[in-house]
PDB file of N, CA and C in Angstrom:
ATOM      1  N   UNK A   1       5.312   4.612  14.636  1.00 79.00           N
ATOM      2  CA  UNK A   1       4.442   3.410  16.070  1.00 79.00           C
ATOM      3  C   UNK A   1       3.888   2.476  14.805  1.00 79.00           C
ATOM      4  N   UNK A   2       3.224   3.102  13.994  1.00 82.00           N
ATOM      5  CA  UNK A   2       1.567   2.372  13.592  1.00 82.00           C
ATOM      6  C   UNK A   2       2.207   1.028  11.929  1.00 82.00           C
ATOM      7  N   UNK A   3       3.274   1.359  11.174  1.00 81.00           N
ATOM      8  CA  UNK A   3       3.628   0.740  10.984  1.00 81.00           C
ATOM      9  C   UNK A   3       4.963  -0.589  11.432  1.00 81.00           C
ATOM     10  N   UNK A   4       5.343  -0.388  12.312  1.00 78.00           N
ATOM     11  CA  UNK A   4       5.987  -1.496  12.899  1.00 78.00           C
ATOM     12  C   UNK A   4       5.087  -1.928  13.583  1.00 78.00           C
ATOM     13  N   UNK A   5       3.912  -1.635  14.289  1.00 82.00           N
ATOM     14  CA  UNK A   5       3.383  -2.569  15.165  1.00 82.00           C
ATOM     15  C   UNK A   5       2.823  -3.786  13.922  1.00 82.00           C
ATOM     16  N   UNK A   6       1.984  -3.312  12.407  1.00 82.00           N
ATOM     17  CA  UNK A   6       1.773  -3.431  11.261  1.00 82.00           C
ATOM     18  C   UNK A   6       3.074  -4.505  11.168  1.00 82.00           C
ATOM     19  N   UNK A   7       4.000  -3.978  11.003  1.00 79.00           N
ATOM     20  CA  UNK A   7       4.851  -5.406  10.660  1.00 79.00           C
ATOM     21  C   UNK A   7       4.885  -6.557  11.624  1.00 79.00           C
ATOM     22  N   UNK A   8       4.917  -5.856  13.145  1.00 76.00           N
ATOM     23  CA  UNK A   8       5.609  -6.969  13.919  1.00 76.00           C
ATOM     24  C   UNK A   8       4.424  -8.172  13.890  1.00 76.00           C
ATOM     25  N   UNK A   9       3.132  -7.070  13.564  1.00 80.00           N
ATOM     26  CA  UNK A   9       2.110  -8.774  13.687  1.00 80.00           C
ATOM     27  C   UNK A   9       1.706  -9.769  12.293  1.00 80.00           C
ATOM     28  N   UNK A  10       3.311  -9.394  10.994  1.00 83.00           N
ATOM     29  CA  UNK A  10       2.722 -10.402  10.329  1.00 83.00           C
ATOM     30  C   UNK A  10       3.642 -11.787  11.000  1.00 83.00           C
ATOM     31  N   UNK A  11       2.781 -12.940  10.532  1.00 76.00           N
ATOM     32  CA  UNK A  11       3.541 -14.233  10.981  1.00 76.00           C
ATOM     33  C   UNK A  11       5.050 -14.952   9.390  1.00 76.00           C
ATOM     34  N   UNK A  12       6.062 -13.618   9.819  1.00 73.00           N
ATOM     35  CA  UNK A  12       6.868 -14.707   8.537  1.00 73.00           C
ATOM     36  C   UNK A  12       8.422 -14.260   9.474  1.00 73.00           C
ATOM     37  N   UNK A  13       9.559 -15.224   8.988  1.00 72.00           N
ATOM     38  CA  UNK A  13      10.503 -15.198   9.398  1.00 72.00           C
ATOM     39  C   UNK A  13      11.300 -14.068   9.651  1.00 72.00           C
ATOM     40  N   UNK A  14      10.944 -14.140   7.536  1.00 81.00           N
ATOM     41  CA  UNK A  14      12.089 -12.757   7.346  1.00 81.00           C
ATOM     42  C   UNK A  14      11.788 -11.642   7.213  1.00 81.00           C
ATOM     43  N   UNK A  15      12.459 -10.614   7.684  1.00 80.00           N
ATOM     44  CA  UNK A  15      11.251  -9.732   6.700  1.00 80.00           C
ATOM     45  C   UNK A  15      12.442  -8.588   6.571  1.00 80.00           C
ATOM     46  N   UNK A  16      12.520  -7.720   4.995  1.00 79.00           N
ATOM     47  CA  UNK A  16      13.608  -6.974   4.676  1.00 79.00           C
ATOM     48  C   UNK A  16      12.415  -5.887   4.796  1.00 79.00           C
ATOM     49  N   UNK A  17      12.791  -5.015   5.190  1.00 77.00           N
ATOM     50  CA  UNK A  17      11.767  -3.192   5.418  1.00 77.00           C
ATOM     51  C   UNK A  17      13.143  -2.289   4.008  1.00 77.00           C
ATOM     52  N   UNK A  18      12.410  -1.572   3.374  1.00 80.00           N
ATOM     53  CA  UNK A  18      13.022  -0.807   2.256  1.00 80.00           C
ATOM     54  C   UNK A  18      12.225   0.532   1.693  1.00 80.00           C
ATOM     55  N   UNK A  19      13.365   1.487   2.117  1.00 86.00           N
ATOM     56  CA  UNK A  19      13.481   3.084   1.443  1.00 86.00           C
ATOM     57  C   UNK A  19      12.887   3.138   0.596  1.00 86.00           C
ATOM     58  N   UNK A  20      12.064   3.301   0.219  1.00 91.00           N
ATOM     59  CA  UNK A  20      11.341   3.498  -1.529  1.00 91.00           C
ATOM     60  C   UNK A  20      10.141   4.114  -2.254  1.00 91.00           C
ATOM     61  N   UNK A  21      10.047   5.184  -2.916  1.00 91.00           N
ATOM     62  CA  UNK A  21       9.091   6.287  -3.217  1.00 91.00           C
ATOM     63  C   UNK A  21       7.579   4.754  -3.114  1.00 91.00           C
ATOM     64  N   UNK A  22       6.947   5.596  -2.485  1.00 91.00           N
ATOM     65  CA  UNK A  22       5.825   4.681  -2.291  1.00 91.00           C
ATOM     66  C   UNK A  22       4.964   4.201  -3.429  1.00 91.00           C
ATOM     67  N   UNK A  23       5.370   4.481  -5.226  1.00 94.00           N
ATOM     68  CA  UNK A  23       5.302   3.766  -6.570  1.00 94.00           C
ATOM     69  C   UNK A  23       5.676   2.660  -6.524  1.00 94.00           C
ATOM     70  N   UNK A  24       6.661   3.367  -6.441  1.00 96.00           N
ATOM     71  CA  UNK A  24       8.104   2.163  -6.871  1.00 96.00           C
ATOM     72  C   UNK A  24       7.649   0.698  -5.901  1.00 96.00           C
ATOM     73  N   UNK A  25       7.192   0.494  -4.300  1.00 95.00           N
ATOM     74  CA  UNK A  25       6.420  -0.299  -3.508  1.00 95.00           C
ATOM     75  C   UNK A  25       5.390  -1.093  -4.398  1.00 95.00           C
ATOM     76  N   UNK A  26       4.893   0.447  -5.779  1.00 97.00           N
ATOM     77  CA  UNK A  26       3.521  -0.886  -4.766  1.00 97.00           C
ATOM     78  C   UNK A  26       4.275  -1.780  -6.464  1.00 97.00           C
ATOM     79  N   UNK A  27       4.722  -0.654  -7.481  1.00 97.00           N
ATOM     80  CA  UNK A  27       5.609  -1.976  -8.216  1.00 97.00           C
ATOM     81  C   UNK A  27       6.121  -3.504  -7.757  1.00 97.00           C
ATOM     82  N   UNK A  28       6.958  -2.770  -6.659  1.00 96.00           N
ATOM     83  CA  UNK A  28       7.900  -4.621  -6.278  1.00 96.00           C
ATOM     84  C   UNK A  28       6.520  -5.572  -5.741  1.00 96.00           C
ATOM     85  N   UNK A  29       5.538  -4.660  -5.340  1.00 97.00           N
ATOM     86  CA  UNK A  29       3.681  -5.927  -4.658  1.00 97.00           C
ATOM     87  C   UNK A  29       4.778  -6.488  -6.106  1.00 97.00           C
ATOM     88  N   UNK A  30       3.930  -5.500  -7.161  1.00 98.00           N
ATOM     89  CA  UNK A  30       3.261  -6.388  -8.955  1.00 98.00           C
ATOM     90  C   UNK A  30       3.926  -7.440  -8.827  1.00 98.00           C
ATOM     91  N   UNK A  31       5.711  -6.562  -9.392  1.00 97.00           N
ATOM     92  CA  UNK A  31       6.469  -7.567 -10.377  1.00 97.00           C
ATOM     93  C   UNK A  31       7.016  -8.944  -9.513  1.00 97.00           C
ATOM     94  N   UNK A  32       6.762  -8.876  -7.806  1.00 96.00           N
ATOM     95  CA  UNK A  32       7.128  -9.969  -6.814  1.00 96.00           C
ATOM     96  C   UNK A  32       8.067 -10.231  -5.956  1.00 96.00           C
ATOM     97  N   UNK A  33       8.618  -9.200  -6.749  1.00 94.00           N
ATOM     98  CA  UNK A  33       9.781  -9.486  -6.053  1.00 94.00           C
ATOM     99  C   UNK A  33       9.388  -8.116  -4.064  1.00 94.00           C
ATOM    100  N   UNK A  34       8.977  -7.833  -4.125  1.00 93.00           N
ATOM    101  CA  UNK A  34       8.543  -7.612  -2.355  1.00 93.00           C
ATOM    102  C   UNK A  34       6.683  -8.475  -2.026  1.00 93.00           C
ATOM    103  N   UNK A  35       6.185  -8.658  -1.190  1.00 91.00           N
ATOM    104  CA  UNK A  35       4.996  -9.523  -1.406  1.00 91.00           C
ATOM    105  C   UNK A  35       3.665  -9.024  -0.337  1.00 91.00           C
ATOM    106  N   UNK A  36       4.617  -7.344   0.043  1.00 93.00           N
ATOM    107  CA  UNK A  36       3.476  -6.706   1.410  1.00 93.00           C
ATOM    108  C   UNK A  36       3.445  -5.365   1.275  1.00 93.00           C
ATOM    109  N   UNK A  37       3.179  -4.837   0.989  1.00 94.00           N
ATOM    110  CA  UNK A  37       3.434  -2.568   1.493  1.00 94.00           C
ATOM    111  C   UNK A  37       2.347  -2.476   1.893  1.00 94.00           C
ATOM    112  N   UNK A  38       2.971  -1.965   3.398  1.00 94.00           N
ATOM    113  CA  UNK A  38       1.820  -0.819   4.205  1.00 94.00           C
ATOM    114  C   UNK A  38       2.034  -0.165   4.311  1.00 94.00           C
ATOM    115  N   UNK A  39       0.945   0.572   4.126  1.00 95.00           N
ATOM    116  CA  UNK A  39       0.820   2.353   4.147  1.00 95.00           C
ATOM    117  C   UNK A  39       0.669   2.853   4.691  1.00 95.00           C
ATOM    118  N   UNK A  40       1.044   3.396   6.165  1.00 94.00           N
ATOM    119  CA  UNK A  40       0.213   3.956   7.300  1.00 94.00           C
ATOM    120  C   UNK A  40       0.595   4.888   7.339  1.00 94.00           C
ATOM    121  N   UNK A  41       0.549   5.991   6.281  1.00 93.00           N
ATOM    122  CA  UNK A  41       1.215   7.459   6.455  1.00 93.00           C
ATOM    123  C   UNK A  41       0.594   8.151   4.953  1.00 93.00           C
ATOM    124  N   UNK A  42       0.396   9.393   5.399  1.00 94.00           N
ATOM    125  CA  UNK A  42      -0.733   9.777   4.048  1.00 94.00           C
ATOM    126  C   UNK A  42       0.041  10.365   3.282  1.00 94.00           C
ATOM    127  N   UNK A  43      -0.392   9.892   1.902  1.00 95.00           N
ATOM    128  CA  UNK A  43       0.090  10.115  -0.157  1.00 95.00           C
ATOM    129  C   UNK A  43      -1.361  10.278  -0.012  1.00 95.00           C
ATOM    130  N   UNK A  44      -1.355  10.650  -1.346  1.00 97.00           N
ATOM    131  CA  UNK A  44      -2.355  11.595  -1.886  1.00 97.00           C
ATOM    132  C   UNK A  44      -1.936  10.303  -3.371  1.00 97.00           C
ATOM    133  N   UNK A  45      -3.592  11.306  -4.164  1.00 97.00           N
ATOM    134  CA  UNK A  45      -3.995  10.328  -4.991  1.00 97.00           C
ATOM    135  C   UNK A  45      -3.217   9.875  -6.355  1.00 97.00           C
ATOM    136  N   UNK A  46      -2.080  10.952  -6.406  1.00 96.00           N
ATOM    137  CA  UNK A  46      -1.907  11.437  -7.380  1.00 96.00           C
ATOM    138  C   UNK A  46      -0.014  10.866  -7.197  1.00 96.00           C
ATOM    139  N   UNK A  47       0.314   9.962  -5.807  1.00 95.00           N
ATOM    140  CA  UNK A  47       1.755   9.374  -5.694  1.00 95.00           C
ATOM    141  C   UNK A  47       1.318   7.258  -5.919  1.00 95.00           C
ATOM    142  N   UNK A  48       0.047   6.967  -5.714  1.00 96.00           N
ATOM    143  CA  UNK A  48      -0.376   5.934  -5.787  1.00 96.00           C
ATOM    144  C   UNK A  48      -0.935   5.281  -6.852  1.00 96.00           C
ATOM    145  N   UNK A  49      -2.038   5.894  -7.624  1.00 97.00           N
ATOM    146  CA  UNK A  49      -2.870   6.152  -9.017  1.00 97.00           C
ATOM    147  C   UNK A  49      -1.902   5.047 -10.145  1.00 97.00           C
ATOM    148  N   UNK A  50      -1.120   5.648 -10.563  1.00 97.00           N
ATOM    149  CA  UNK A  50      -0.148   4.654 -11.632  1.00 97.00           C
ATOM    150  C   UNK A  50      -0.207   3.373 -11.067  1.00 97.00           C
ATOM    151  N   UNK A  51       1.268   3.823 -10.609  1.00 97.00           N
ATOM    152  CA  UNK A  51       1.176   2.104 -10.066  1.00 97.00           C
ATOM    153  C   UNK A  51       0.616   1.605  -9.824  1.00 97.00           C
ATOM    154  N   UNK A  52      -1.090   1.417  -8.935  1.00 98.00           N
ATOM    155  CA  UNK A  52      -1.619   0.849  -8.783  1.00 98.00           C
ATOM    156  C   UNK A  52      -2.615   0.157  -9.756  1.00 98.00           C
ATOM    157  N   UNK A  53      -2.783   1.071 -10.922  1.00 98.00           N
ATOM    158  CA  UNK A  53      -2.711   0.200 -11.646  1.00 98.00           C
ATOM    159  C   UNK A  53      -2.274  -0.851 -12.137  1.00 98.00           C
ATOM    160  N   UNK A  54      -0.744  -1.062 -12.391  1.00 98.00           N
ATOM    161  CA  UNK A  54      -0.181  -1.949 -12.414  1.00 98.00           C
ATOM    162  C   UNK A  54      -0.605  -3.072 -11.300  1.00 98.00           C
ATOM    163  N   UNK A  55      -0.209  -2.506 -10.384  1.00 98.00           N
ATOM    164  CA  UNK A  55      -1.216  -4.217  -8.726  1.00 98.00           C
ATOM    165  C   UNK A  55      -1.621  -4.430  -9.664  1.00 98.00           C
ATOM    166  N   UNK A  56      -3.260  -3.906 -10.237  1.00 98.00           N
ATOM    167  CA  UNK A  56      -4.503  -4.272 -10.937  1.00 98.00           C
ATOM    168  C   UNK A  56      -4.579  -4.782 -11.537  1.00 98.00           C
ATOM    169  N   UNK A  57      -3.687  -4.797 -12.708  1.00 98.00           N
ATOM    170  CA  UNK A  57      -3.346  -5.808 -13.832  1.00 98.00           C
ATOM    171  C   UNK A  57      -2.533  -6.757 -13.532  1.00 98.00           C
ATOM    172  N   UNK A  58      -1.883  -6.968 -12.533  1.00 98.00           N
ATOM    173  CA  UNK A  58      -1.365  -8.450 -12.266  1.00 98.00           C
ATOM    174  C   UNK A  58      -1.990  -8.987 -11.457  1.00 98.00           C
ATOM    175  N   UNK A  59      -3.242  -8.485 -10.803  1.00 98.00           N
ATOM    176  CA  UNK A  59      -3.748  -9.753 -10.150  1.00 98.00           C
ATOM    177  C   UNK A  59      -4.135  -9.221  -8.935  1.00 98.00           C
ATOM    178  N   UNK A  60      -3.281  -8.291  -7.935  1.00 98.00           N
ATOM    179  CA  UNK A  60      -3.118  -7.900  -7.128  1.00 98.00           C
ATOM    180  C   UNK A  60      -3.832  -7.226  -6.248  1.00 98.00           C
ATOM    181  N   UNK A  61      -3.991  -6.327  -5.508  1.00 98.00           N
ATOM    182  CA  UNK A  61      -4.983  -5.091  -4.782  1.00 98.00           C
ATOM    183  C   UNK A  61      -4.485  -4.609  -4.175  1.00 98.00           C
ATOM    184  N   UNK A  62      -5.025  -3.173  -3.760  1.00 97.00           N
ATOM    185  CA  UNK A  62      -4.179  -2.200  -2.810  1.00 97.00           C
ATOM    186  C   UNK A  62      -5.699  -1.485  -1.965  1.00 97.00           C
ATOM    187  N   UNK A  63      -5.415  -1.980  -0.682  1.00 97.00           N
ATOM    188  CA  UNK A  63      -7.059  -2.471  -0.188  1.00 97.00           C
ATOM    189  C   UNK A  63      -6.739  -1.161   1.366  1.00 97.00           C
ATOM    190  N   UNK A  64      -7.920  -0.968   1.481  1.00 97.00           N
ATOM    191  CA  UNK A  64      -8.272   0.468   2.725  1.00 97.00           C
ATOM    192  C   UNK A  64      -8.123  -0.416   3.667  1.00 97.00           C
ATOM    193  N   UNK A  65      -6.819   0.275   4.749  1.00 96.00           N
ATOM    194  CA  UNK A  65      -6.441  -0.497   5.870  1.00 96.00           C
ATOM    195  C   UNK A  65      -7.319  -0.620   6.796  1.00 96.00           C
ATOM    196  N   UNK A  66      -8.139   0.067   7.259  1.00 94.00           N
ATOM    197  CA  UNK A  66      -9.569   0.078   7.871  1.00 94.00           C
ATOM    198  C   UNK A  66     -10.044  -1.162   7.409  1.00 94.00           C
ATOM    199  N   UNK A  67     -10.696  -0.611   6.335  1.00 97.00           N
ATOM    200  CA  UNK A  67     -12.119  -1.809   6.119  1.00 97.00           C
ATOM    201  C   UNK A  67     -11.587  -2.221   4.990  1.00 97.00           C
ATOM    202  N   UNK A  68     -10.716  -2.405   4.223  1.00 97.00           N
ATOM    203  CA  UNK A  68     -10.189  -3.612   3.517  1.00 97.00           C
ATOM    204  C   UNK A  68     -10.032  -3.943   2.055  1.00 97.00           C
ATOM    205  N   UNK A  69     -11.588  -3.159   1.954  1.00 97.00           N
ATOM    206  CA  UNK A  69     -12.411  -3.001   0.499  1.00 97.00           C
ATOM    207  C   UNK A  69     -10.996  -2.163  -0.278  1.00 97.00           C
ATOM    208  N   UNK A  70     -11.560  -2.781  -2.251  1.00 97.00           N
ATOM    209  CA  UNK A  70     -10.026  -1.545  -2.497  1.00 97.00           C
ATOM    210  C   UNK A  70     -10.007  -0.260  -2.973  1.00 97.00           C
ATOM    211  N   UNK A  71      -8.909   0.453  -2.655  1.00 97.00           N
ATOM    212  CA  UNK A  71      -8.295   2.207  -2.899  1.00 97.00           C
ATOM    213  C   UNK A  71      -9.340   2.578  -3.809  1.00 97.00           C
ATOM    214  N   UNK A  72      -9.609   3.419  -3.746  1.00 96.00           N
ATOM    215  CA  UNK A  72     -10.656   4.248  -4.425  1.00 96.00           C
ATOM    216  C   UNK A  72     -10.303   5.719  -5.161  1.00 96.00           C
ATOM    217  N   UNK A  73     -10.400   6.505  -6.112  1.00 97.00           N
ATOM    218  CA  UNK A  73      -9.473   7.067  -7.089  1.00 97.00           C
ATOM    219  C   UNK A  73     -10.906   8.256  -7.289  1.00 97.00           C
ATOM    220  N   UNK A  74     -10.396   9.435  -7.681  1.00 96.00           N
ATOM    221  CA  UNK A  74     -11.180  10.437  -7.495  1.00 96.00           C
ATOM    222  C   UNK A  74     -12.545  10.964  -6.540  1.00 96.00           C
ATOM    223  N   UNK A  75     -11.842  11.097  -5.352  1.00 96.00           N
ATOM    224  CA  UNK A  75     -12.582  11.376  -4.371  1.00 96.00           C
ATOM    225  C   UNK A  75     -12.611  13.156  -4.638  1.00 96.00           C
ATOM    226  N   UNK A  76     -13.662  13.864  -3.734  1.00 97.00           N
ATOM    227  CA  UNK A  76     -13.296  14.885  -3.421  1.00 97.00           C
ATOM    228  C   UNK A  76     -11.834  15.380  -2.424  1.00 97.00           C
ATOM    229  N   UNK A  77     -11.985  14.746  -1.582  1.00 97.00           N
ATOM    230  CA  UNK A  77     -10.812  14.655  -1.534  1.00 97.00           C
ATOM    231  C   UNK A  77      -8.891  14.065  -0.732  1.00 97.00           C
ATOM    232  N   UNK A  78      -8.409  14.329  -2.214  1.00 98.00           N
ATOM    233  CA  UNK A  78      -7.553  13.849  -2.776  1.00 98.00           C
ATOM    234  C   UNK A  78      -6.520  12.490  -1.828  1.00 98.00           C
ATOM    235  N   UNK A  79      -7.242  12.699  -0.707  1.00 98.00           N
ATOM    236  CA  UNK A  79      -5.618  12.455   0.621  1.00 98.00           C
ATOM    237  C   UNK A  79      -5.892  10.971   0.373  1.00 98.00           C
ATOM    238  N   UNK A  80      -4.882   9.886   0.356  1.00 97.00           N
ATOM    239  CA  UNK A  80      -5.348   8.603   0.278  1.00 97.00           C
ATOM    240  C   UNK A  80      -5.618   8.092   1.291  1.00 97.00           C
ATOM    241  N   UNK A  81      -6.765   7.084   1.847  1.00 97.00           N
ATOM    242  CA  UNK A  81      -6.090   6.610   2.831  1.00 97.00           C
ATOM    243  C   UNK A  81      -5.134   5.568   4.022  1.00 97.00           C
ATOM    244  N   UNK A  82      -4.816   5.306   5.458  1.00 97.00           N
ATOM    245  CA  UNK A  82      -3.650   4.195   4.927  1.00 97.00           C
ATOM    246  C   UNK A  82      -4.401   3.077   3.682  1.00 97.00           C
ATOM    247  N   UNK A  83      -2.994   2.505   4.099  1.00 97.00           N
ATOM    248  CA  UNK A  83      -3.019   1.009   2.229  1.00 97.00           C
ATOM    249  C   UNK A  83      -2.934  -0.179   2.358  1.00 97.00           C
ATOM    250  N   UNK A  84      -3.039  -1.393   2.249  1.00 96.00           N
ATOM    251  CA  UNK A  84      -1.739  -1.752   2.043  1.00 96.00           C
ATOM    252  C   UNK A  84      -1.929  -2.270   0.822  1.00 96.00           C
ATOM    253  N   UNK A  85      -0.572  -2.688   0.226  1.00 97.00           N
ATOM    254  CA  UNK A  85      -0.371  -3.241  -1.249  1.00 97.00           C
ATOM    255  C   UNK A  85      -0.245  -5.253  -1.128  1.00 97.00           C
ATOM    256  N   UNK A  86      -1.138  -6.148  -1.909  1.00 95.00           N
ATOM    257  CA  UNK A  86      -1.021  -7.076  -1.022  1.00 95.00           C
ATOM    258  C   UNK A  86      -1.144  -8.267  -3.018  1.00 95.00           C
TER     259      UNK A  86
END
């Protein structure tokens, strides 16, 4: 329900939702075939780290949903917070 609320808040005329793994969705944002990827559900660092490196290399960023700070890695707790890739 949180993800749908986020999607509903976007100012977009057409929104296509895609069912794929998190890493593939991050790569879609990196390559430009997707504009944004909100992940408002649990993931672990190993689910996102490699694809996030690709996102950052192309000049985009994965932001923590609550703070809008870049997603951090190598934390004591490897659970990612909710995030948005854009």
